[in-house]
Amino acid sequence: MTDAVADLVRDGDTVALEGFTHLIPVAAGQELIRQRKRDLTLVRMTPDIVYDQLIGAGCARKLIFSWGGNPGVGSLHRFRAAVQAGELEIEEHSHAGMANRYAAAASGLPFAVLRGYNGTSLPDHTDTIKPITCPFTGEQLTAVPALDLDVGIIHAQRADRQGNVQLWGQTGVQKETVLGARRSIVTVEEIVDELDDKPYSVVLPRWVVTRVCEVPGGAKPSYAQDYYDRDNDAYKAWDATSRDEAEFDKWLEAL
Amino acid sequence: MSSYESDEMMSVEAARQLREVTACFVGIGLPSTGANLARRTVNPDLVLVYEAGAIGAKPPRLPLSIGDGMLGETADYIASVPEIFNYWVQPGRIEVGFLGAAQLDRFANINTTVVGDYANPKVRLPGAGGAPEIAASCGEVIVIVRQSPRAFVERVDFITSVGHGDGPGARERLGLRGKGPTKVITDLGILEPDPESRELVLTHVHPGVSAEQAQEATGWDLKLADELKTTEPPTQEELKALRELVAA
């Protein structure tokens, strides 16, 4: 993983780390911090504690997102402090808008169309939300541009020895993150001889994945279905670390 | 009658709204409590839909997050996130959306983005999540929120999710297909939009709450329905189910 991050992520890149509560690539995110990556445009629908860590560590220039919080706990204090101090540029969407931006990237299209945002304040502050008229019915819809991803990073349950990746359970926008990015890194719980059937499984064939790395526990404190549960206490404990800048600096020092 | 907290009254009343409903899109927090209670009381067949992809989730306890493992493991089906919004929410397939709010105004517009100026916020909140499209496209929306002058404001600082916009005809002009908020359930009572003006009026108070208390907890001049009703207090059965759910 150290080599994959060093080889594939450059300062100034646009990088998405995805995983909707489940299979969040936390270990890979912390590797970005250790390697002191800078000026990144970070993309993620639900920036949670690993994005709070990346922002607090000074890796991000800009954040593209749709919901920034510590789920079930409260605020992300490093994120909040950076926004309130004007140190972090933000580009804010809804989940539907972000999901469609990923889908457009994976589809090789310049933009996606959805029925959304009308009447909200989001288009007043986000210039990647534009009205568009349906050429067939005349209906007023909304266009959002494809995400322009240099690197997509996800965590999966496993891969086989050829590098075919398999993930299952709630798989969010992970398929789109890999297919929509120029380069991709997938960390996995384990590498196995052969993949077998799993419920709601997504398989990413080896030739669309740039690098696969075996990182057991790489999604902790989030969860990996059939491997380990979400560590809710760690999410609660992060609140105190993140709230106090000195505590956060101590955490960063120890990473 | 046993004693209960005002938050319990709110969750019980929220659950009762789902008696006849097939599918409900569930936000995290208070909406999740109400929707899960409905499955344990008035509507065991209720289909709970969560934005991380679970359709027909049957969580054994309250999830801390909308993508909790138990939601996927107990679901009838798991959709990807683009699919959940494009195929399930957008066409209006979900009858009811259950949403929370940090701020709510007299036309039931919802703010979960910022308090104060967007570029220089007093308080930065988590943001939109799935709410704008839920509010736009679900058949109707029920908002569950504690009532206070800080939350119930004359004008929201940011419209994250559209309620009834600036009044009559607003949703139609904006092309929003769902009915929008039909009820706001609070810890003090129930507010509903007036059919003509679309402004929220107080239609119910919970037992032991006065209309004046509800008006004092509202940042605009809250009007009362011609016939102000009192909510049925929670039954023993409802309270037992709620307490078991919260403790599980």
CSV table of N, CA, C and O in Angstrom, one decimal, chain A residues 5-105:
chain,number,residue,atom,x,y,z
A,5,VAL,N,0.4,4.1,-2.9
A,5,VAL,CA,0.0,5.5,-2.6
A,5,VAL,C,1.1,6.4,-3.2
A,5,VAL,O,0.9,7.4,-3.8
A,6,ALA,N,2.4,6.0,-3.0
A,6,ALA,CA,3.5,6.8,-3.4
A,6,ALA,C,3.5,6.9,-4.9
A,6,ALA,O,3.8,8.0,-5.5
A,7,ASP,N,3.2,5.8,-5.6
A,7,ASP,CA,3.3,5.8,-7.1
A,7,ASP,C,2.1,6.5,-7.7
A,7,ASP,O,2.3,7.1,-8.8
A,8,LEU,N,0.9,6.3,-7.2
A,8,LEU,CA,-0.3,6.7,-7.9
A,8,LEU,C,-0.9,8.0,-7.5
A,8,LEU,O,-1.7,8.6,-8.2
A,9,VAL,N,-0.6,8.5,-6.2
A,9,VAL,CA,-1.2,9.8,-5.8
A,9,VAL,C,-0.2,10.9,-5.8
A,9,VAL,O,0.9,10.8,-5.2
A,10,ARG,N,-0.5,11.9,-6.5
A,10,ARG,CA,0.5,13.1,-6.6
A,10,ARG,C,-0.1,14.3,-5.9
A,10,ARG,O,-1.3,14.4,-5.9
A,11,ASP,N,0.7,15.2,-5.4
A,11,ASP,CA,0.3,16.4,-4.8
A,11,ASP,C,-0.6,17.1,-5.9
A,11,ASP,O,-0.2,17.2,-7.1
A,12,GLY,N,-1.7,17.7,-5.4
A,12,GLY,CA,-2.6,18.4,-6.3
A,12,GLY,C,-3.6,17.6,-7.0
A,12,GLY,O,-4.5,18.1,-7.7
A,13,ASP,N,-3.6,16.2,-6.8
A,13,ASP,CA,-4.5,15.3,-7.5
A,13,ASP,C,-5.9,15.5,-6.9
A,13,ASP,O,-6.1,15.9,-5.8
A,14,THR,N,-6.9,15.1,-7.7
A,14,THR,CA,-8.3,14.9,-7.3
A,14,THR,C,-8.5,13.5,-6.9
A,14,THR,O,-8.3,12.6,-7.8
A,15,VAL,N,-8.8,13.2,-5.6
A,15,VAL,CA,-8.8,11.8,-5.1
A,15,VAL,C,-10.1,11.6,-4.4
A,15,VAL,O,-10.5,12.4,-3.6
A,16,ALA,N,-10.7,10.4,-4.8
A,16,ALA,CA,-12.0,10.0,-4.0
A,16,ALA,C,-11.7,8.8,-3.2
A,16,ALA,O,-11.1,7.8,-3.7
A,17,LEU,N,-12.0,8.8,-2.0
A,17,LEU,CA,-12.0,7.6,-1.1
A,17,LEU,C,-13.5,7.3,-0.8
A,17,LEU,O,-14.1,8.1,-0.1
A,18,GLU,N,-14.0,6.2,-1.3
A,18,GLU,CA,-15.4,5.9,-1.1
A,18,GLU,C,-15.7,4.7,-0.3
A,18,GLU,O,-14.9,3.8,-0.1
A,19,GLY,N,-17.0,4.6,0.2
A,19,GLY,CA,-17.4,3.6,1.1
A,19,GLY,C,-18.5,4.3,1.9
A,19,GLY,O,-18.2,5.2,2.6
A,20,PHE,N,-19.7,3.8,1.8
A,20,PHE,CA,-20.9,4.5,2.5
A,20,PHE,C,-21.1,3.8,3.8
A,20,PHE,O,-21.7,2.7,3.8
A,21,THR,N,-20.5,4.3,4.9
A,21,THR,CA,-20.4,3.7,6.2
A,21,THR,C,-19.7,2.4,6.2
A,21,THR,O,-18.9,2.1,7.1
A,22,HIS,N,-19.9,1.6,5.2
A,22,HIS,CA,-19.3,0.2,5.0
A,22,HIS,C,-18.0,0.3,4.2
A,22,HIS,O,-17.9,1.1,3.3
A,23,LEU,N,-17.0,-0.5,4.6
A,23,LEU,CA,-15.8,-0.6,3.8
A,23,LEU,C,-15.1,0.8,3.4
A,23,LEU,O,-14.7,1.0,2.3
A,24,ILE,N,-15.0,1.6,4.4
A,24,ILE,CA,-14.3,2.9,4.2
A,24,ILE,C,-12.8,2.7,4.2
A,24,ILE,O,-12.2,2.0,5.1
A,25,PRO,N,-12.1,3.2,3.2
A,25,PRO,CA,-10.6,2.9,3.1
A,25,PRO,C,-9.8,3.7,4.0
A,25,PRO,O,-9.1,4.6,3.6
A,26,VAL,N,-9.9,3.5,5.3
A,26,VAL,CA,-9.3,4.3,6.3
A,26,VAL,C,-7.8,4.2,6.3
A,26,VAL,O,-7.1,5.2,6.4
A,27,ALA,N,-7.3,2.9,6.2
A,27,ALA,CA,-5.8,2.7,6.2
A,27,ALA,C,-5.2,3.5,5.0
A,27,ALA,O,-4.1,4.1,5.2
A,28,ALA,N,-5.8,3.4,3.9
A,28,ALA,CA,-5.3,4.1,2.7
A,28,ALA,C,-5.3,5.6,2.9
A,28,ALA,O,-4.3,6.3,2.6
A,29,GLY,N,-6.4,6.1,3.5
A,29,GLY,CA,-6.4,7.6,3.8
A,29,GLY,C,-5.3,8.0,4.8
A,29,GLY,O,-4.7,9.0,4.6
A,30,GLN,N,-5.1,7.2,5.8
A,30,GLN,CA,-4.0,7.5,6.7
A,30,GLN,C,-2.6,7.4,6.1
A,30,GLN,O,-1.7,8.1,6.5
A,31,GLU,N,-2.5,6.6,5.1
A,31,GLU,CA,-1.2,6.5,4.4
A,31,GLU,C,-1.0,7.8,3.6
A,31,GLU,O,0.1,8.3,3.5
A,32,LEU,N,-2.1,8.4,3.1
A,32,LEU,CA,-1.9,9.7,2.4
A,32,LEU,C,-1.4,10.8,3.4
A,32,LEU,O,-0.6,11.6,3.1
A,33,ILE,N,-1.9,10.7,4.7
A,33,ILE,CA,-1.4,11.6,5.7
A,33,ILE,C,0.1,11.4,6.0
A,33,ILE,O,0.9,12.3,6.0
A,34,ARG,N,0.5,10.1,6.2
A,34,ARG,CA,1.8,9.7,6.5
A,34,ARG,C,2.8,10.2,5.4
A,34,ARG,O,3.9,10.6,5.7
A,35,GLN,N,2.4,10.1,4.2
A,35,GLN,CA,3.2,10.5,3.0
A,35,GLN,C,3.1,12.0,2.8
A,35,GLN,O,3.7,12.5,1.8
A,36,ARG,N,2.4,12.7,3.6
A,36,ARG,CA,2.3,14.2,3.6
A,36,ARG,C,1.9,14.7,2.2
A,36,ARG,O,2.5,15.6,1.6
A,37,LYS,N,0.9,14.0,1.6
A,37,LYS,CA,0.3,14.5,0.4
A,37,LYS,C,-0.3,15.9,0.6
A,37,LYS,O,-0.9,16.1,1.7
A,38,ARG,N,-0.2,16.8,-0.4
A,38,ARG,CA,-0.6,18.2,-0.2
A,38,ARG,C,-1.5,18.6,-1.4
A,38,ARG,O,-1.4,18.1,-2.5
A,39,ASP,N,-2.3,19.7,-1.1
A,39,ASP,CA,-3.1,20.3,-2.1
A,39,ASP,C,-4.1,19.4,-2.8
A,39,ASP,O,-4.4,19.6,-4.0
A,40,LEU,N,-4.5,18.4,-2.2
A,40,LEU,CA,-5.5,17.4,-2.8
A,40,LEU,C,-6.9,18.0,-2.9
A,40,LEU,O,-7.3,18.8,-2.0
A,41,THR,N,-7.6,17.7,-3.9
A,41,THR,CA,-9.0,17.9,-4.0
A,41,THR,C,-9.6,16.6,-3.6
A,41,THR,O,-9.5,15.6,-4.3
A,42,LEU,N,-10.2,16.6,-2.4
A,42,LEU,CA,-10.7,15.3,-1.8
A,42,LEU,C,-12.2,15.2,-2.2
A,42,LEU,O,-13.0,16.2,-2.0
A,43,VAL,N,-12.6,14.1,-2.7
A,43,VAL,CA,-14.0,13.9,-3.0
A,43,VAL,C,-14.6,12.7,-2.2
A,43,VAL,O,-13.9,11.7,-2.0
A,44,ARG,N,-15.8,12.9,-1.7
A,44,ARG,CA,-16.4,11.9,-0.9
A,44,ARG,C,-17.8,12.3,-0.6
A,44,ARG,O,-18.1,13.4,-0.2
A,45,MET,N,-18.8,11.4,-0.8
A,45,MET,CA,-20.2,11.8,-0.5
A,45,MET,C,-20.3,12.1,1.0
A,45,MET,O,-21.0,13.1,1.4
A,46,THR,N,-19.8,11.2,1.8
A,46,THR,CA,-20.0,11.4,3.3
A,46,THR,C,-18.6,11.5,4.0
A,46,THR,O,-18.2,10.6,4.7
A,47,PRO,N,-17.9,12.6,3.9
A,47,PRO,CA,-16.7,12.8,4.6
A,47,PRO,C,-16.9,12.5,6.1
A,47,PRO,O,-17.8,13.1,6.7
A,48,ASP,N,-16.2,11.5,6.6
A,48,ASP,CA,-16.4,11.2,8.0
A,48,ASP,C,-15.0,11.3,8.7
A,48,ASP,O,-14.3,12.2,8.4
A,49,ILE,N,-14.7,10.4,9.6
A,49,ILE,CA,-13.5,10.7,10.5
A,49,ILE,C,-12.2,10.6,9.7
A,49,ILE,O,-11.3,11.4,10.0
A,50,VAL,N,-12.1,9.8,8.7
A,50,VAL,CA,-10.8,9.7,7.9
A,50,VAL,C,-10.6,11.0,7.1
A,50,VAL,O,-9.5,11.5,7.0
A,51,TYR,N,-11.7,11.7,6.7
A,51,TYR,CA,-11.6,13.0,6.0
A,51,TYR,C,-11.3,14.1,7.0
A,51,TYR,O,-10.6,15.0,6.7
A,52,ASP,N,-11.9,14.0,8.2
A,52,ASP,CA,-11.6,14.9,9.3
A,52,ASP,C,-10.0,14.9,9.5
A,52,ASP,O,-9.4,15.9,9.7
A,53,GLN,N,-9.5,13.6,9.5
A,53,GLN,CA,-8.1,13.5,9.8
A,53,GLN,C,-7.2,14.1,8.6
A,53,GLN,O,-6.3,14.8,8.9
A,54,LEU,N,-7.6,13.8,7.4
A,54,LEU,CA,-6.9,14.3,6.2
A,54,LEU,C,-6.9,15.9,6.2
A,54,LEU,O,-5.9,16.5,5.9
A,55,ILE,N,-8.1,16.4,6.6
A,55,ILE,CA,-8.3,17.9,6.6
A,55,ILE,C,-7.4,18.5,7.7
A,55,ILE,O,-6.7,19.4,7.5
A,56,GLY,N,-7.5,17.9,8.9
A,56,GLY,CA,-6.8,18.4,10.0
A,56,GLY,C,-5.3,18.3,9.8
A,56,GLY,O,-4.5,19.1,10.3
A,57,ALA,N,-4.8,17.3,9.0
A,57,ALA,CA,-3.4,17.1,8.8
A,57,ALA,C,-2.9,18.0,7.6
A,57,ALA,O,-1.7,18.0,7.3
A,58,GLY,N,-3.8,18.7,7.0
A,58,GLY,CA,-3.4,19.7,6.0
A,58,GLY,C,-3.2,19.1,4.6
A,58,GLY,O,-2.5,19.7,3.8
A,59,CYS,N,-3.8,18.0,4.3
A,59,CYS,CA,-3.6,17.4,3.0
A,59,CYS,C,-4.6,18.0,1.9
A,59,CYS,O,-4.3,17.8,0.8
A,60,ALA,N,-5.6,18.6,2.4
A,60,ALA,CA,-6.7,19.0,1.4
A,60,ALA,C,-6.7,20.5,1.1
A,60,ALA,O,-6.5,21.3,2.0
A,61,ARG,N,-6.8,20.8,-0.2
A,61,ARG,CA,-7.1,22.2,-0.6
A,61,ARG,C,-8.6,22.4,-0.7
A,61,ARG,O,-9.1,23.5,-0.5
A,62,LYS,N,-9.2,21.4,-1.2
A,62,LYS,CA,-10.7,21.5,-1.5
A,62,LYS,C,-11.4,20.2,-1.2
A,62,LYS,O,-10.8,19.1,-1.3
A,63,LEU,N,-12.7,20.3,-0.9
A,63,LEU,CA,-13.5,19.2,-0.6
A,63,LEU,C,-14.8,19.2,-1.4
A,63,LEU,O,-15.4,20.2,-1.4
A,64,ILE,N,-15.0,18.1,-2.1
A,64,ILE,CA,-16.3,18.0,-2.9
A,64,ILE,C,-17.1,16.9,-2.2
A,64,ILE,O,-16.7,15.8,-2.0
A,65,PHE,N,-18.3,17.3,-1.7
A,65,PHE,CA,-19.0,16.3,-0.8
A,65,PHE,C,-20.5,16.6,-0.8
A,65,PHE,O,-21.0,17.6,-1.4
A,66,SER,N,-21.3,15.8,-0.1
A,66,SER,CA,-22.7,16.0,0.1
A,66,SER,C,-23.2,15.9,1.5
A,66,SER,O,-24.4,16.3,1.8
A,67,TRP,N,-22.4,15.3,2.4
A,67,TRP,CA,-22.9,15.2,3.9
A,67,TRP,C,-21.6,15.1,4.7
A,67,TRP,O,-21.0,14.0,4.6
A,68,GLY,N,-21.3,16.1,5.5
A,68,GLY,CA,-20.1,16.0,6.3
A,68,GLY,C,-20.4,15.9,7.8
A,68,GLY,O,-20.7,17.0,8.4
A,69,GLY,N,-20.3,14.8,8.4
A,69,GLY,CA,-20.6,14.7,9.8
A,69,GLY,C,-20.0,13.3,10.3
A,69,GLY,O,-19.5,12.5,9.6
A,70,ASN,N,-20.1,13.2,11.6
A,70,ASN,CA,-19.7,11.9,12.3
A,70,ASN,C,-21.0,11.2,12.6
A,70,ASN,O,-21.8,11.6,13.5
A,71,PRO,N,-21.4,10.2,11.7
A,71,PRO,CA,-22.7,9.6,11.8
A,71,PRO,C,-23.2,9.2,13.2
A,71,PRO,O,-22.5,8.4,13.8
A,72,GLY,N,-24.3,9.7,13.6
A,72,GLY,CA,-24.8,9.3,14.9
A,72,GLY,C,-24.1,9.9,16.1
A,72,GLY,O,-24.5,9.8,17.2
A,73,VAL,N,-23.1,10.7,15.8
A,73,VAL,CA,-22.3,11.3,16.9
A,73,VAL,C,-22.4,12.8,16.9
A,73,VAL,O,-22.8,13.5,17.9
A,74,GLY,N,-22.1,13.4,15.7
A,74,GLY,CA,-22.2,14.9,15.7
A,74,GLY,C,-21.3,15.5,14.6
A,74,GLY,O,-21.3,15.0,13.5
A,75,SER,N,-20.6,16.5,14.9
A,75,SER,CA,-19.8,17.2,13.9
A,75,SER,C,-18.4,16.6,13.7
A,75,SER,O,-17.9,15.9,14.6
A,76,LEU,N,-17.8,17.0,12.6
A,76,LEU,CA,-16.4,16.7,12.3
A,76,LEU,C,-15.7,18.0,12.7
A,76,LEU,O,-15.9,19.0,11.9
A,77,HIS,N,-15.0,18.1,13.8
A,77,HIS,CA,-14.5,19.4,14.3
A,77,HIS,C,-13.4,20.0,13.5
A,77,HIS,O,-13.3,21.2,13.3
A,78,ARG,N,-12.5,19.1,12.9
A,78,ARG,CA,-11.4,19.7,12.1
A,78,ARG,C,-12.0,20.2,10.8
A,78,ARG,O,-11.5,21.3,10.3
A,79,PHE,N,-12.9,19.5,10.2
A,79,PHE,CA,-13.6,20.0,9.0
A,79,PHE,C,-14.3,21.3,9.2
A,79,PHE,O,-14.2,22.3,8.5
A,80,ARG,N,-15.1,21.3,10.3
A,80,ARG,CA,-15.9,22.5,10.7
A,80,ARG,C,-15.0,23.7,10.9
A,80,ARG,O,-15.2,24.8,10.4
A,81,ALA,N,-13.9,23.4,11.7
A,81,ALA,CA,-12.9,24.5,12.0
A,81,ALA,C,-12.3,25.1,10.7
A,81,ALA,O,-12.2,26.3,10.5
A,82,ALA,N,-11.9,24.2,9.8
A,82,ALA,CA,-11.3,24.6,8.5
A,82,ALA,C,-12.3,25.4,7.7
A,82,ALA,O,-11.9,26.4,7.0
A,83,VAL,N,-13.6,25.0,7.6
A,83,VAL,CA,-14.6,25.7,6.8
A,83,VAL,C,-14.8,27.1,7.5
A,83,VAL,O,-14.8,28.1,6.8
A,84,GLN,N,-15.0,27.1,8.8
A,84,GLN,CA,-15.3,28.3,9.4
A,84,GLN,C,-14.2,29.3,9.4
A,84,GLN,O,-14.4,30.5,9.4
A,85,ALA,N,-13.0,28.8,9.3
A,85,ALA,CA,-11.8,29.7,9.2
A,85,ALA,C,-11.5,30.0,7.7
A,85,ALA,O,-10.6,30.8,7.4
A,86,GLY,N,-12.3,29.5,6.8
A,86,GLY,CA,-12.1,29.8,5.4
A,86,GLY,C,-10.8,29.1,4.8
A,86,GLY,O,-10.3,29.6,3.8
A,87,GLU,N,-10.3,28.1,5.5
A,87,GLU,CA,-9.0,27.5,5.0
A,87,GLU,C,-9.3,26.3,4.0
A,87,GLU,O,-8.3,25.8,3.4
A,88,LEU,N,-10.5,25.9,3.9
A,88,LEU,CA,-10.8,24.8,3.0
A,88,LEU,C,-11.9,25.2,2.0
A,88,LEU,O,-13.0,25.7,2.4
A,89,GLU,N,-11.6,25.1,0.7
A,89,GLU,CA,-12.6,25.4,-0.3
A,89,GLU,C,-13.6,24.2,-0.3
A,89,GLU,O,-13.2,23.1,-0.3
A,90,ILE,N,-14.9,24.5,-0.4
A,90,ILE,CA,-15.8,23.4,-0.5
A,90,ILE,C,-16.7,23.6,-1.8
A,90,ILE,O,-17.0,24.6,-2.3
A,91,GLU,N,-17.1,22.4,-2.3
A,91,GLU,CA,-18.0,22.3,-3.4
A,91,GLU,C,-19.1,21.3,-3.0
A,91,GLU,O,-18.8,20.1,-2.8
A,92,GLU,N,-20.3,21.8,-2.7
A,92,GLU,CA,-21.3,21.1,-2.0
A,92,GLU,C,-22.4,20.6,-2.8
A,92,GLU,O,-23.0,21.4,-3.6
A,93,HIS,N,-22.8,19.4,-2.7
A,93,HIS,CA,-23.9,18.8,-3.5
A,93,HIS,C,-24.9,18.1,-2.6
A,93,HIS,O,-24.7,18.0,-1.4
A,94,SER,N,-25.9,17.4,-3.2
A,94,SER,CA,-26.7,16.5,-2.5
A,94,SER,C,-26.2,15.1,-2.8
A,94,SER,O,-25.4,14.9,-3.8
A,95,HIS,N,-26.7,14.1,-2.1
A,95,HIS,CA,-26.2,12.7,-2.4
A,95,HIS,C,-26.6,12.3,-3.8
A,95,HIS,O,-25.8,11.7,-4.5
A,96,ALA,N,-27.8,12.7,-4.2
A,96,ALA,CA,-28.3,12.3,-5.6
A,96,ALA,C,-27.3,12.9,-6.6
A,96,ALA,O,-27.0,12.3,-7.6
A,97,GLY,N,-27.0,14.2,-6.4
A,97,GLY,CA,-26.1,14.9,-7.3
A,97,GLY,C,-24.7,14.2,-7.4
A,97,GLY,O,-24.2,14.0,-8.5
A,98,MET,N,-24.2,13.9,-6.2
A,98,MET,CA,-22.8,13.2,-6.2
A,98,MET,C,-22.9,11.9,-6.8
A,98,MET,O,-22.0,11.5,-7.6
A,99,ALA,N,-23.9,11.1,-6.5
A,99,ALA,CA,-24.0,9.7,-7.1
A,99,ALA,C,-24.1,9.8,-8.6
A,99,ALA,O,-23.4,9.0,-9.3
A,100,ASN,N,-24.8,10.8,-9.1
A,100,ASN,CA,-24.9,11.0,-10.6
A,100,ASN,C,-23.5,11.5,-11.2
A,100,ASN,O,-23.2,11.2,-12.3
A,101,ARG,N,-22.8,12.3,-10.4
A,101,ARG,CA,-21.5,12.7,-10.9
A,101,ARG,C,-20.5,11.5,-11.0
A,101,ARG,O,-19.7,11.5,-12.0
A,102,TYR,N,-20.6,10.6,-10.1
A,102,TYR,CA,-19.8,9.4,-10.2
A,102,TYR,C,-20.3,8.6,-11.4
A,102,TYR,O,-19.4,8.0,-12.1
A,103,ALA,N,-21.6,8.4,-11.5
A,103,ALA,CA,-22.1,7.6,-12.6
A,103,ALA,C,-21.7,8.1,-14.0
A,103,ALA,O,-21.3,7.4,-14.9
A,104,ALA,N,-21.7,9.5,-14.1
A,104,ALA,CA,-21.3,10.1,-15.4
A,104,ALA,C,-19.8,9.8,-15.6
A,104,ALA,O,-19.4,9.5,-16.7
A,105,ALA,N,-19.0,9.9,-14.6
A,105,ALA,CA,-17.6,9.6,-14.7
A,105,ALA,C,-17.3,8.2,-15.2
A,105,ALA,O,-16.6,7.9,-16.1
